[in-house]
Amino acid sequence: MNSDTLNTLDTYSKNKYKYGFVTEIDDEKPKKGLNEDTIKFISLKKKEPVWMLEWRLNAYSKWKKMKEPKWANLSFPEINYQDIYYYSAPKGFDKKPKDLSEVDPKLIETYNKLGIPLEEQKVLAGVAVDVVFDSVSVATTYKGELEKLGIIFCSIGEAIQKHPDIIKKYLGSVIPPGDHSFSALNSAVFTDGSFVYIPEGVKCPMELSTYFRINAENTGQFERTLIIADKGSYVSYLEGCTAPKRDDNQLHAANVELIALEDAEIKYSTVQNWYPGDEDGKGGIYNFVTKRGLCAGKNSKISWTQVETGSAITWKYPSCILKGDNSIGEFYSVAITNNFQQADTGTKMTHIGKNTKSKIISKGISLGKSQNTYRGEVSFLRKAEKARNYTQCDSLLVGNQCGAHTVPYIDSKNNTAVIEHEASTSKINEDQLYYCRQRGLSHEEAVSLIVNGFCKQVLQELPMEFAVEAQKLVSISLEGSVG
Amino acid sequence: MFLEIKNLSVKIENKKILKSLNLNINKGEVHAIMGPNGSGKSTLANVLAGKEDYEILNGKINFKDNDLFDLNIEERAQEGMFLAFQYPVEIPGVNITPFLHSAINSKRKRLNEDEIDNLSFAKLLKSKASDLGINIDMLKRSVNTGFSGGEKKRYEILQMSILNPDLAILDETDSGLDIDALKIVTDGVNKLKTKDNSFLIITHYQKLLDYIKPDYVHVMVNGSIVKSGSCEIAAEIEKDGFQKFQ
């Protein structure tokens, strides 16, 4: 870690969750609760075509018959779906602002505070950003430049209006609305999110990024992201998330679908820092996320990298369906839980095509009284000749009151499949801390250094600009856990 | 007085290790402590560094006008105390360069000095490494991870030369070293030696003292210093062993 990072750490340590502020802004919400009227309200607000409303209502009727999946190693009170607002927009967003001069200055200030300036010239060099505030997309930067290459990067709402054919073809094609109750819920009430289409043969020249922010109280955020990489194309996409500190739990149930056609590659990175709740376990985001990628074509590749430090509850399994022959799926994960956080996260790799390969690197770090579970499923279907998987799950425990669990499932219907699995659990060793401190590092710096070292294999998969951010985030998440 | 240990008694897990130990070290002096296994030499080193496993029963330690017991491990280090470990621990994944960079800056911060930036630090590290005959490739590795015994000790000396301590404690740094490695390590110490810093060298064998000339040699037996004097004591020990001091 360099001196800048240490400096930043000092600054951060004065404020435990620095994104916990609330923006005072008039917002517009329907009545609380989930019913057909709420869905009609959302669809109307989004000026959606009739087919989209029908799609939503169809998902809603499925949801009504479903129960939440209960197999995860998580405990939380029953979610009251009728006590949640399903849509919240800063007032006056009926029409999406054409440029930044039409955006409420308070919103711009909020994003500046979060370190996400909307003005293009200030945006991290070479990163195009789509920003979602509660339920609506606020601004997409660098749009013009991307359009020249034929790349479509806009909010999903806009895509439904402007590119209905692509949406109809792909939306719900990887995560069917009836997959499980959270995907049905999302399909019924999703509000905004990003849409990306990379045309054939185009390598997207910059990182595409979405920033999600939950501001309004008692509001769920149900974003939907759809990324399609056409033949021979490449895109790297990053999402980041924060939310204000609130005593109540807030629900976040996102769906992300990726489709990689022949020879295409999608790299999807997440830095998730939703409000985790306080030291006593009060408040925090319930994060029930479904992320799934389809390697549809030959030689395609989908790579998920996630750094999960926030949320009271994380339920998330970014997965790959390796349908095309020779396709590759990767999952790199760092999950840190502190205080009373609970994380049950991992991946699913489904090998369908010949010579498909998957790689799973999971690093779980548990501190305080938290529980951290890796759950993974690797399956080889009958036709998956010579498919391979490599899985490595490492857990690091800090203190005596936390828990780390590893639950790997393997299912092989093809005897040519090769599976390697390595797992380890370790504790931060007192001798290591003594050694670091004897060189002048504080206890917290030493833990942070060791944990960052433990995660390095995953952090280095992140795009450069964000690797440093992620390192800082890792350090912040460890606060108050030692000493 | 630079370092003053007065009447120090220490126990660990109900076993008394140090018994009314006294030792004074002035600025610019090199002291060697020799003693048989289990005499409490390493305990003394760790008590000075601030390791928390020990219970101080009695006594006082003064270091650069500080009551040493008021300072925690890192504060002692930042004040200029350095312990070259007998068994340096491996820290996988933590790269040597940023590790040492953070260490030097935490010391500078305490002394209200400007932090050293990445580039200047990289230069400093390279030049110190080449002074000690350390391959630059080693600086790309994780702290002590997969190092041979000799590499670990050399790396301890490299850290010492970067952090430039006022008091360097070498805990059996010579153990497990062949003659070549021993020469590199002792050359490093001799290069670092000035009139403003002091060394406390803990060793089991007299061989180390062929390369580093201490101003004082102390014999430690059963938790106390039983004899102090010049280099000649070391020769006596070499000849007759520790028997006659027990």
XYZ file of C-alpha atoms in Angstrom:
729
model
C 0.000 0.000 0.000
C 1.412 3.396 -0.800
C 1.435 6.534 1.294
C -1.569 8.035 -0.532
C -3.632 5.063 0.420
C -2.543 5.359 4.005
C -3.418 9.038 3.999
C -6.779 8.306 2.590
C -7.261 5.660 5.215
C -6.707 8.231 7.903
C -9.307 10.474 6.380
C -11.727 7.635 5.995
C -11.270 6.363 9.493
C -12.863 9.529 10.830
C -16.076 8.619 9.106
C -17.107 5.021 9.206
C -19.523 5.004 6.274
C -18.886 8.204 4.440
C -21.569 7.653 1.854
C -24.266 7.606 4.515
C -25.651 11.088 3.869
C -29.155 11.795 2.546
C -29.846 14.248 -0.244
C -32.830 16.484 0.557
C -34.663 16.380 -2.694
C -38.354 16.263 -3.545
C -39.211 12.889 -4.819
C -42.128 11.328 -6.480
C -43.447 7.956 -5.349
C -46.543 5.831 -5.900
C -48.340 4.365 -2.872
C -46.393 1.793 -0.867
C -46.939 -1.836 -1.677
C -46.819 -4.261 -4.543
C -49.889 -4.737 -6.724
C -50.942 -4.320 -10.352
C -51.544 -0.606 -9.853
C -47.946 -0.093 -8.691
C -46.676 -1.898 -11.771
C -48.963 0.123 -14.041
C -47.727 3.301 -12.352
C -44.093 2.379 -12.987
C -44.773 1.395 -16.593
C -46.710 4.623 -17.178
C -43.967 6.751 -15.602
C -41.465 5.065 -17.868
C -43.721 5.648 -20.893
C -43.382 1.994 -21.766
C -45.068 0.219 -24.658
C -47.920 -2.137 -23.842
C -45.853 -5.306 -24.405
C -43.507 -4.250 -21.650
C -46.351 -3.719 -19.205
C -47.695 -7.159 -20.091
C -44.263 -8.669 -19.545
C -44.159 -7.101 -16.095
C -47.673 -8.206 -15.153
C -46.879 -11.723 -16.296
C -43.814 -11.740 -14.016
C -45.935 -10.381 -11.161
C -48.454 -13.209 -11.499
C -45.559 -15.667 -11.289
C -44.120 -13.913 -8.233
C -47.449 -14.150 -6.390
C -47.227 -17.932 -6.527
C -43.594 -18.147 -5.455
C -41.765 -18.299 -2.143
C -38.342 -16.812 -1.380
C -35.493 -19.311 -1.703
C -34.497 -20.335 1.817
C -31.455 -22.529 1.296
C -28.887 -19.820 1.977
C -27.009 -19.555 5.265
C -28.742 -16.283 6.160
C -31.185 -15.270 8.824
C -33.374 -12.204 8.588
C -36.944 -11.269 9.433
C -39.719 -11.759 6.892
C -39.653 -9.079 4.185
C -42.933 -7.155 4.078
C -43.331 -6.451 0.371
C -46.343 -4.246 1.031
C -44.302 -1.817 3.156
C -41.913 -0.788 0.378
C -42.018 1.964 -2.214
C -41.321 0.498 -5.615
C -40.521 3.689 -7.422
C -38.868 6.913 -6.412
C -37.661 9.624 -8.718
C -36.390 13.115 -8.091
C -39.356 15.333 -9.048
C -39.418 16.598 -12.588
C -37.870 13.494 -14.088
C -40.835 12.713 -16.294
C -38.595 13.680 -19.117
C -35.010 12.657 -18.863
C -32.800 15.745 -18.811
C -31.111 16.421 -22.127
C -27.957 17.723 -20.593
C -26.539 18.483 -17.197
C -27.894 22.026 -17.065
C -31.347 20.493 -16.675
C -30.326 18.319 -13.727
C -31.102 19.506 -10.191
C -27.837 20.968 -8.835
C -28.429 19.059 -5.590
C -28.165 15.798 -7.486
C -24.935 16.842 -9.106
C -23.635 17.798 -5.680
C -24.605 14.365 -4.330
C -22.588 12.632 -6.974
C -19.668 14.951 -6.480
C -19.698 13.978 -2.802
C -19.628 10.355 -3.838
C -16.682 11.082 -6.036
C -18.660 10.567 -9.246
C -18.667 13.935 -10.978
C -21.118 14.012 -13.838
C -19.369 16.649 -15.863
C -17.670 14.775 -18.619
C -14.356 16.530 -18.311
C -14.057 15.494 -14.685
C -15.098 11.917 -15.167
C -12.261 9.471 -14.702
C -10.352 9.523 -17.919
C -11.744 6.971 -20.277
C -14.699 5.834 -18.217
C -18.223 6.370 -19.410
C -20.690 6.517 -16.525
C -24.410 5.913 -16.299
C -25.792 7.079 -12.970
C -28.919 5.670 -11.386
C -30.455 7.626 -8.505
C -33.187 5.635 -6.762
C -35.269 4.532 -9.707
C -34.133 6.686 -12.579
C -31.069 7.101 -14.655
C -29.683 10.594 -14.203
C -26.987 10.974 -16.768
C -24.947 8.984 -19.178
C -21.607 10.462 -20.056
C -19.565 10.032 -23.232
C -22.660 8.921 -25.072
C -21.828 10.695 -28.311
C -18.374 9.258 -28.552
C -19.660 5.724 -28.078
C -22.437 6.221 -30.627
C -19.874 6.821 -33.339
C -18.702 3.226 -32.875
C -22.262 1.973 -32.918
C -22.141 1.177 -29.204
C -25.398 1.677 -27.387
C -24.957 2.650 -23.728
C -28.074 4.055 -22.144
C -30.588 3.409 -19.403
C -32.691 0.305 -19.817
C -35.777 2.552 -19.836
C -34.496 4.388 -22.852
C -33.550 1.130 -24.556
C -37.093 -0.222 -24.143
C -38.382 2.795 -26.036
C -35.664 3.071 -28.664
C -34.461 -0.479 -29.242
C -37.522 -2.664 -28.624
C -36.358 -5.442 -30.943
C -33.142 -6.103 -29.048
C -34.926 -5.864 -25.704
C -37.678 -8.244 -26.758
C -35.099 -10.722 -27.984
C -32.798 -10.708 -24.960
C -34.582 -9.405 -21.842
C -35.295 -12.391 -19.611
C -33.488 -14.745 -21.976
C -30.755 -15.567 -19.439
C -32.743 -15.014 -16.253
C -36.335 -15.985 -16.991
C -38.793 -13.991 -14.847
C -40.041 -17.219 -13.285
C -36.554 -18.415 -12.283
C -37.081 -17.653 -8.595
C -39.028 -15.155 -6.528
C -36.424 -12.366 -6.603
C -36.081 -12.557 -10.382
C -39.858 -12.495 -10.732
C -40.030 -9.517 -8.360
C -37.361 -7.662 -10.297
C -39.019 -8.432 -13.626
C -42.297 -7.028 -12.351
C -41.048 -3.801 -10.822
C -37.596 -3.042 -12.212
C -37.171 0.671 -12.590
C -33.874 1.472 -14.164
C -30.442 0.165 -14.873
C -28.114 0.122 -17.816
C -28.283 -1.273 -21.292
C -25.211 -1.978 -23.357
C -24.947 -3.278 -26.891
C -21.546 -3.700 -28.528
C -21.802 -4.305 -32.268
C -19.954 -7.001 -34.146
C -16.174 -6.688 -34.103
C -16.060 -3.576 -31.897
C -13.717 -3.412 -28.907
C -15.235 -0.846 -26.574
C -12.417 1.691 -26.057
C -13.336 2.711 -22.515
C -14.648 1.217 -19.306
C -18.412 1.486 -19.100
C -19.676 2.145 -15.646
C -22.925 2.480 -13.756
C -23.256 4.028 -10.361
C -26.242 3.087 -8.248
C -27.479 5.130 -5.346
C -30.464 4.473 -3.076
C -31.498 7.781 -1.548
C -35.190 7.744 -0.641
C -36.414 6.067 2.532
C -38.259 2.723 2.472
C -37.497 2.418 -1.177
C -36.424 -0.716 -2.879
C -34.046 -0.525 -5.755
C -34.732 -2.984 -8.507
C -32.354 -2.319 -11.279
C -32.042 -4.333 -14.402
C -28.966 -4.434 -16.510
C -28.624 -6.064 -19.894
C -25.345 -6.311 -21.768
C -24.995 -7.863 -25.189
C -21.616 -8.331 -26.837
C -22.084 -9.206 -30.480
C -19.667 -11.439 -32.413
C -16.006 -10.686 -31.853
C -16.626 -7.685 -29.595
C -15.240 -6.772 -26.201
C -16.505 -4.697 -23.297
C -15.433 -4.068 -19.724
C -18.168 -2.854 -17.427
C -18.093 -1.719 -13.808
C -20.835 -1.008 -11.329
C -20.558 0.710 -7.982
C -23.181 1.186 -5.306
C -23.827 3.201 -2.148
C -26.805 4.120 0.019
C -27.498 6.511 2.931
C -27.365 5.287 6.517
C -30.850 4.368 7.666
C -32.095 2.429 10.648
C -34.539 0.385 8.594
C -33.432 -2.309 6.245
C -33.818 -1.528 2.592
C -34.356 -4.035 -0.165
C -32.257 -4.239 -3.276
C -33.045 -6.940 -5.792
C -31.208 -6.463 -9.045
C -31.047 -8.617 -12.138
C -28.097 -8.502 -14.473
C -28.032 -10.445 -17.727
C -25.002 -10.775 -19.958
C -24.906 -12.325 -23.398
C -21.655 -12.985 -25.229
C -21.946 -14.167 -28.815
C -19.244 -15.945 -30.815
C -15.677 -14.790 -29.983
C -17.016 -11.998 -27.765
C -15.795 -11.151 -24.278
C -17.531 -9.393 -21.401
C -15.712 -8.397 -18.254
C -18.083 -7.342 -15.505
C -16.744 -5.859 -12.274
C -18.671 -4.860 -9.187
C -17.626 -2.834 -6.203
C -20.543 -3.173 -3.829
C -20.565 -0.857 -0.857
C -24.218 -0.580 0.137
C -24.763 0.550 3.711
C -23.928 -2.503 5.871
C -25.828 -1.498 9.023
C -24.254 -0.215 12.238
C -22.046 -1.969 14.824
C -25.140 -3.457 16.495
C -26.530 -4.844 13.278
C -29.229 -2.208 12.906
C -30.187 -1.127 9.403
C -28.402 -1.917 6.185
C -29.315 -3.087 2.727
C -30.735 -6.506 1.963
C -28.986 -7.311 -1.269
C -30.658 -10.113 -3.238
C -29.046 -10.062 -6.609
C -29.262 -12.356 -9.601
C -26.444 -12.079 -12.083
C -26.091 -14.503 -14.909
C -24.107 -14.552 -18.100
C -24.618 -16.672 -21.164
C -21.609 -17.587 -23.268
C -23.832 -18.212 -26.238
C -21.257 -18.425 -28.988
C -18.102 -20.406 -29.616
C -14.926 -19.086 -27.958
C -16.836 -16.499 -25.953
C -15.802 -15.427 -22.488
C -17.524 -13.914 -19.483
C -15.593 -12.830 -16.451
C -17.181 -11.664 -13.194
C -15.119 -9.816 -10.607
C -16.759 -8.668 -7.421
C -15.653 -6.859 -4.295
C -18.462 -7.154 -1.796
C -17.979 -5.133 1.350
C -21.378 -3.596 2.039
C -24.982 -4.702 2.724
C -26.429 -6.261 5.859
C -27.270 -9.323 3.783
C -25.698 -10.371 0.532
C -27.296 -13.118 -1.519
C -25.522 -13.193 -4.812
C -24.182 -15.799 -7.238
C -22.906 -14.332 -10.501
C -23.006 -17.301 -12.837
C -21.986 -18.424 -16.292
C -23.767 -20.723 -18.664
C -21.045 -22.045 -20.934
C -23.057 -23.043 -23.953
C -20.689 -22.256 -26.818
C -17.851 -24.708 -27.436
C -14.494 -23.522 -25.999
C -16.219 -20.784 -24.021
C -14.734 -19.567 -20.744
C -16.354 -18.452 -17.517
C -14.507 -16.794 -14.652
C -15.505 -15.667 -11.189
C -13.203 -13.655 -8.949
C -14.639 -12.623 -5.614
C -13.662 -10.836 -2.448
C -16.370 -10.766 0.191
C -15.704 -9.015 3.473
C -18.153 -9.178 6.333
C -17.830 -7.225 9.568
C -20.026 -6.622 12.648
C -23.339 -8.430 12.021
C -23.146 -8.647 8.247
C -24.110 -11.891 6.542
C -22.935 -12.895 3.112
C -23.869 -15.997 1.178
C -22.176 -15.594 -2.147
C -20.482 -17.617 -4.832
C -21.141 -18.712 -8.349
C -22.617 -21.314 -10.644
C -20.708 -22.571 -13.641
C -22.761 -24.673 -16.003
C -20.690 -26.423 -18.648
C -22.742 -27.326 -21.690
C -20.363 -26.975 -24.653
C -17.216 -28.920 -25.490
C -13.843 -27.798 -24.091
C -15.487 -25.210 -21.899
C -13.396 -23.893 -19.045
C -14.262 -22.184 -15.790
C -12.190 -20.689 -13.025
C -13.371 -19.675 -9.584
C -11.255 -17.699 -7.141
C -13.088 -16.768 -3.972
C -11.630 -14.917 -0.998
C -13.867 -14.572 2.033
C -12.838 -12.442 4.999
C -14.896 -12.511 8.170
C -14.549 -10.144 11.098
C -16.600 -9.143 14.123
C -19.692 -11.323 14.550
C -20.284 -11.784 10.863
C -20.998 -14.909 8.837
C -19.446 -15.441 5.434
C -20.416 -18.349 3.178
C -19.025 -19.354 -0.179
C -21.559 -21.365 -2.127
C -20.691 -22.642 -5.546
C -22.035 -25.110 -8.029
C -20.055 -26.504 -10.930
C -21.952 -28.769 -13.265
C -20.927 -30.588 -16.419
C -23.710 -31.611 -18.738
C -23.622 -34.732 -20.857
C -22.163 -33.068 -23.955
C -19.493 -31.076 -22.122
C -16.569 -33.112 -23.478
C -13.183 -32.293 -21.949
C -14.517 -29.442 -19.898
C -12.443 -28.154 -16.990
C -12.990 -26.295 -13.777
C -10.541 -24.903 -11.293
C -11.879 -23.692 -7.956
C -9.954 -22.037 -5.172
C -11.758 -20.870 -2.028
C -9.803 -19.222 0.723
C -11.242 -17.914 3.972
C -9.558 -15.595 6.411
C -10.865 -15.137 9.931
C -10.118 -12.126 12.101
C -11.189 -12.675 15.707
C -13.071 -15.499 17.389
C -16.716 -14.614 16.935
C -17.108 -14.760 13.178
C -17.746 -17.676 10.886
C -16.558 -18.839 7.468
C -18.324 -21.580 5.541
C -17.614 -23.220 2.206
C -20.309 -25.121 0.357
C -19.128 -26.418 -3.011
C -21.417 -28.586 -5.138
C -20.110 -30.539 -8.088
C -22.293 -32.400 -10.542
C -20.728 -34.162 -13.500
C -22.578 -36.083 -16.176
C -19.533 -36.367 -18.399
C -16.576 -38.461 -17.308
C -14.028 -36.531 -19.395
C -14.506 -33.465 -17.184
C -11.552 -32.361 -15.069
C -12.213 -30.701 -11.755
C -9.675 -29.213 -9.390
C -10.686 -27.805 -6.055
C -8.533 -26.143 -3.425
C -9.751 -24.625 -0.199
C -8.089 -23.083 2.823
C -9.097 -21.372 6.025
C -6.636 -19.293 7.979
C -6.526 -16.769 10.759
C -4.446 -13.641 10.837
C -1.481 -14.751 12.762
C -0.316 -12.812 15.848
C 3.299 -13.174 14.743
C 2.514 -11.466 11.437
C 0.901 -8.554 13.252
C 3.832 -8.303 15.670
C 6.266 -8.264 12.779
C 4.401 -5.482 10.933
C 3.992 -3.403 14.069
C 7.678 -3.777 14.921
C 8.320 -2.057 11.598
C 6.136 0.861 12.702
C 2.741 -0.002 11.203
C -0.327 0.338 13.387
C -2.450 -2.681 14.185
C -5.110 -1.557 11.689
C -2.598 -0.831 8.952
C -1.074 -4.252 9.497
C -4.440 -6.046 9.251
C -5.322 -4.051 6.182
C -2.015 -4.865 4.548
C -2.376 -8.570 5.256
C -5.990 -8.670 4.071
C -5.137 -6.743 0.925
C -2.363 -9.247 0.319
C -4.841 -12.076 0.835
C -7.192 -10.552 -1.775
C -4.556 -9.509 -4.272
C -5.266 -12.321 -6.688
C -8.794 -10.971 -7.098
C -8.162 -7.225 -6.817
C -5.692 -7.352 -9.666
C -8.511 -8.497 -11.935
C -10.239 -5.139 -11.506
C -9.698 -2.369 -14.049
C -6.727 -0.225 -12.969
C -8.679 2.871 -11.956
C -10.813 0.873 -9.585
C -8.234 -1.432 -8.110
C -6.942 1.405 -5.924
C -10.476 2.351 -4.880
C -11.198 -1.262 -4.049
C -8.053 -1.488 -1.948
C -9.156 1.537 0.087
C -12.598 0.065 0.450
C -11.160 -3.182 1.749
C -9.211 -1.231 4.355
C -12.254 0.753 5.452
C -14.344 -2.362 5.812
C -11.887 -3.711 8.362
C -12.290 -0.774 10.691
C -13.204 -1.264 14.294
C -12.650 -4.962 13.920
C -9.269 -5.080 15.560
C -7.609 -3.803 18.685
C 21.182 7.740 29.056
C 20.109 6.299 25.693
C 18.812 2.946 26.914
C 18.621 2.127 30.594
C 17.228 -1.167 31.854
C 16.832 -1.185 35.600
C 16.094 -4.184 37.757
C 13.891 -5.847 35.120
C 11.940 -8.978 36.012
C 9.612 -10.604 33.501
C 7.522 -13.716 33.413
C 5.609 -15.643 30.814
C 3.031 -18.321 31.603
C 4.043 -18.435 35.264
C 7.685 -18.874 34.442
C 10.077 -16.169 35.500
C 12.465 -15.558 32.611
C 14.265 -12.312 33.384
C 15.456 -11.721 36.926
C 16.504 -8.240 38.104
C 18.321 -7.539 34.877
C 20.346 -4.323 34.517
C 21.852 -2.955 31.306
C 22.906 0.494 30.117
C 23.659 1.382 26.510
C 24.975 4.757 25.382
C 24.660 6.368 21.978
C 27.200 5.043 19.519
C 27.945 1.826 21.432
C 27.792 -1.761 20.247
C 26.853 -4.291 22.922
C 26.782 -8.031 22.553
C 24.855 -10.374 24.794
C 26.003 -13.983 24.858
C 24.441 -16.804 26.728
C 23.380 -20.424 26.548
C 20.017 -21.496 25.128
C 17.113 -20.616 27.405
C 18.983 -17.928 29.293
C 16.383 -15.287 28.344
C 18.227 -13.467 25.537
C 15.340 -13.518 23.072
C 12.886 -12.628 25.821
C 14.889 -9.500 26.490
C 14.774 -8.585 22.779
C 11.011 -9.100 22.622
C 10.340 -7.216 25.846
C 12.276 -4.273 24.427
C 10.287 -4.435 21.183
C 7.029 -4.558 23.150
C 5.666 -8.039 22.393
C 2.526 -8.431 24.427
C 2.904 -11.997 25.711
C 5.056 -11.048 28.675
C 4.166 -9.882 32.134
C 6.465 -7.223 33.556
C 6.861 -7.995 37.253
C 9.290 -5.296 38.186
C 11.739 -2.768 36.832
C 11.947 0.131 34.444
C 13.216 0.733 30.943
C 14.096 4.172 29.721
C 14.624 4.731 25.998
C 15.523 8.166 24.605
C 13.878 9.895 27.602
C 10.676 7.851 27.253
C 9.338 5.376 29.752
C 9.370 2.465 27.297
C 6.302 0.869 28.875
C 4.245 3.919 27.845
C 4.826 3.129 24.195
C 3.182 0.338 22.211
C 5.004 -1.823 19.658
C 4.651 0.523 16.691
C 5.437 3.639 18.713
C 8.705 2.089 19.880
C 9.522 1.229 16.271
C 8.690 4.736 15.135
C 10.910 6.112 17.915
C 13.811 4.265 16.334
C 13.864 0.781 17.814
C 14.400 -2.048 15.361
C 14.365 -5.766 16.015
C 15.961 -8.073 13.465
C 14.039 -11.262 14.146
C 15.520 -14.642 14.787
C 12.717 -16.242 12.763
C 11.209 -13.635 10.408
C 7.586 -14.543 9.709
C 6.210 -14.981 6.174
C 3.457 -12.601 5.064
C 2.079 -14.001 1.790
C 0.679 -11.512 -0.708
C 2.240 -8.485 0.964
C 4.844 -7.092 -1.397
C 8.153 -6.023 0.114
C 8.266 -2.605 -1.511
C 4.940 -1.112 -0.348
C 5.415 -2.812 3.020
C 8.685 -1.030 3.688
C 7.383 2.176 2.147
C 4.485 2.234 4.610
C 6.875 1.453 7.438
C 9.278 4.274 6.671
C 6.447 6.753 6.266
C 4.836 5.845 9.555
C 8.161 6.633 11.205
C 8.508 9.924 9.329
C 4.979 10.872 10.285
C 5.742 10.464 13.967
C 8.852 12.599 13.590
C 6.825 15.237 11.704
C 8.907 14.712 8.611
C 7.513 14.776 5.084
C 6.531 11.410 3.695
C 8.757 9.955 1.051
C 7.054 9.549 -2.336
C 6.912 6.385 -4.424
C 9.678 7.285 -6.805
C 12.228 8.476 -4.238
C 11.490 5.448 -2.130
C 12.005 3.058 -5.043
C 15.394 4.694 -5.670
C 16.385 4.501 -2.017
C 15.379 0.856 -1.802
C 17.308 -0.050 -4.948
C 20.490 1.626 -3.816
C 20.347 0.095 -0.315
C 19.669 -3.318 -1.821
C 22.641 -3.105 -4.156
C 24.833 -1.951 -1.222
C 23.919 -5.181 0.535
C 24.332 -7.321 -2.559
C 20.622 -8.093 -2.694
C 19.171 -8.978 -6.077
C 16.568 -6.434 -7.278
C 14.255 -9.325 -8.192
C 13.889 -10.105 -4.525
C 12.141 -6.755 -4.018
C 9.250 -7.971 -6.164
C 8.459 -10.813 -3.793
C 6.153 -11.041 -0.792
C 7.594 -10.369 2.652
C 9.796 -13.352 3.639
C 7.603 -15.691 1.609
C 9.532 -18.641 0.282
C 12.832 -17.051 1.328
C 15.716 -19.243 2.391
C 17.083 -18.741 5.897
C 19.913 -16.596 4.561
C 17.592 -14.498 2.394
C 15.361 -13.795 5.371
C 18.271 -12.517 7.431
C 19.593 -10.403 4.576
C 16.154 -8.940 4.123
C 16.073 -8.061 7.835
C 19.320 -6.143 7.380
C 17.910 -4.395 4.294
C 14.912 -3.258 6.331
C 17.240 -2.076 9.040
C 19.248 -0.008 6.593
C 16.086 1.571 5.169
C 14.554 2.393 8.548
C 17.893 3.572 9.918
C 17.122 2.905 13.594
C 18.671 4.537 16.661
C 18.770 1.194 18.416
C 19.021 -2.015 16.426
C 18.536 -5.296 18.250
C 19.807 -8.336 16.355
C 18.293 -11.479 17.785
C 20.580 -14.389 16.832
C 20.830 -12.982 13.328
C 23.852 -15.208 12.788
C 22.026 -18.468 13.432
C 21.586 -20.598 10.341
C 23.922 -18.498 8.206
C 26.839 -19.828 6.232
C 30.042 -17.807 6.200
C 29.180 -15.900 2.996
C 25.781 -14.856 4.278
C 27.281 -14.012 7.650
C 29.747 -11.698 5.941
C 27.004 -9.902 4.010
C 24.952 -9.432 7.164
C 27.827 -8.227 9.304
C 29.120 -5.933 6.536
C 25.665 -4.372 6.482
C 25.781 -3.761 10.210
C 29.274 -2.269 10.042
C 28.228 0.081 7.250
C 25.251 1.299 9.242
C 27.221 1.930 12.376
C 27.646 5.627 13.247
C 28.367 7.595 16.415
C 24.629 8.311 16.750
C 23.174 4.817 16.735
C 23.567 1.819 18.967
C 23.442 -1.937 18.512
C 22.439 -4.737 20.810
C 23.615 -7.998 19.326
C 22.312 -11.227 20.750
C 24.282 -14.291 19.850
C 24.993 -17.795 20.905
C 28.353 -18.130 19.206
C 31.515 -16.141 19.235
C 31.889 -16.315 15.441
C 29.716 -13.253 14.792
C 32.096 -11.206 16.922
C 34.917 -11.965 14.517
C 33.135 -9.657 12.105
C 31.476 -7.106 14.373
C 33.577 -5.655 17.141
C 31.426 -4.845 20.165
C 32.439 -2.246 22.741
C 31.003 -4.416 25.503
C 30.205 -8.082 25.898
C 27.703 -9.290 28.502
C 27.191 -12.835 29.624
C 23.594 -13.729 30.342
C 22.768 -16.807 32.375
C 19.431 -17.793 33.842
C 17.747 -14.430 33.285
C 20.439 -12.124 34.596
C 23.626 -10.560 33.318
C 26.376 -12.245 35.302
C 29.425 -10.679 33.774
C 30.200 -7.649 31.589
C 33.451 -6.620 30.004
C 35.355 -6.251 26.778
C 35.724 -8.566 23.783
C 38.028 -10.796 25.788
C 35.059 -12.374 27.520
C 33.936 -13.700 24.169
C 37.246 -15.442 23.735
C 36.917 -16.944 27.209
C 33.507 -18.323 26.313
C 34.814 -19.723 23.072
C 37.466 -21.577 25.007
C 35.616 -22.788 28.084
C 31.920 -22.492 27.247
C 29.328 -20.934 29.566
C 29.950 -23.476 32.318
C 32.092 -21.289 34.540
C 29.525 -18.472 34.559
C 26.672 -20.669 35.779
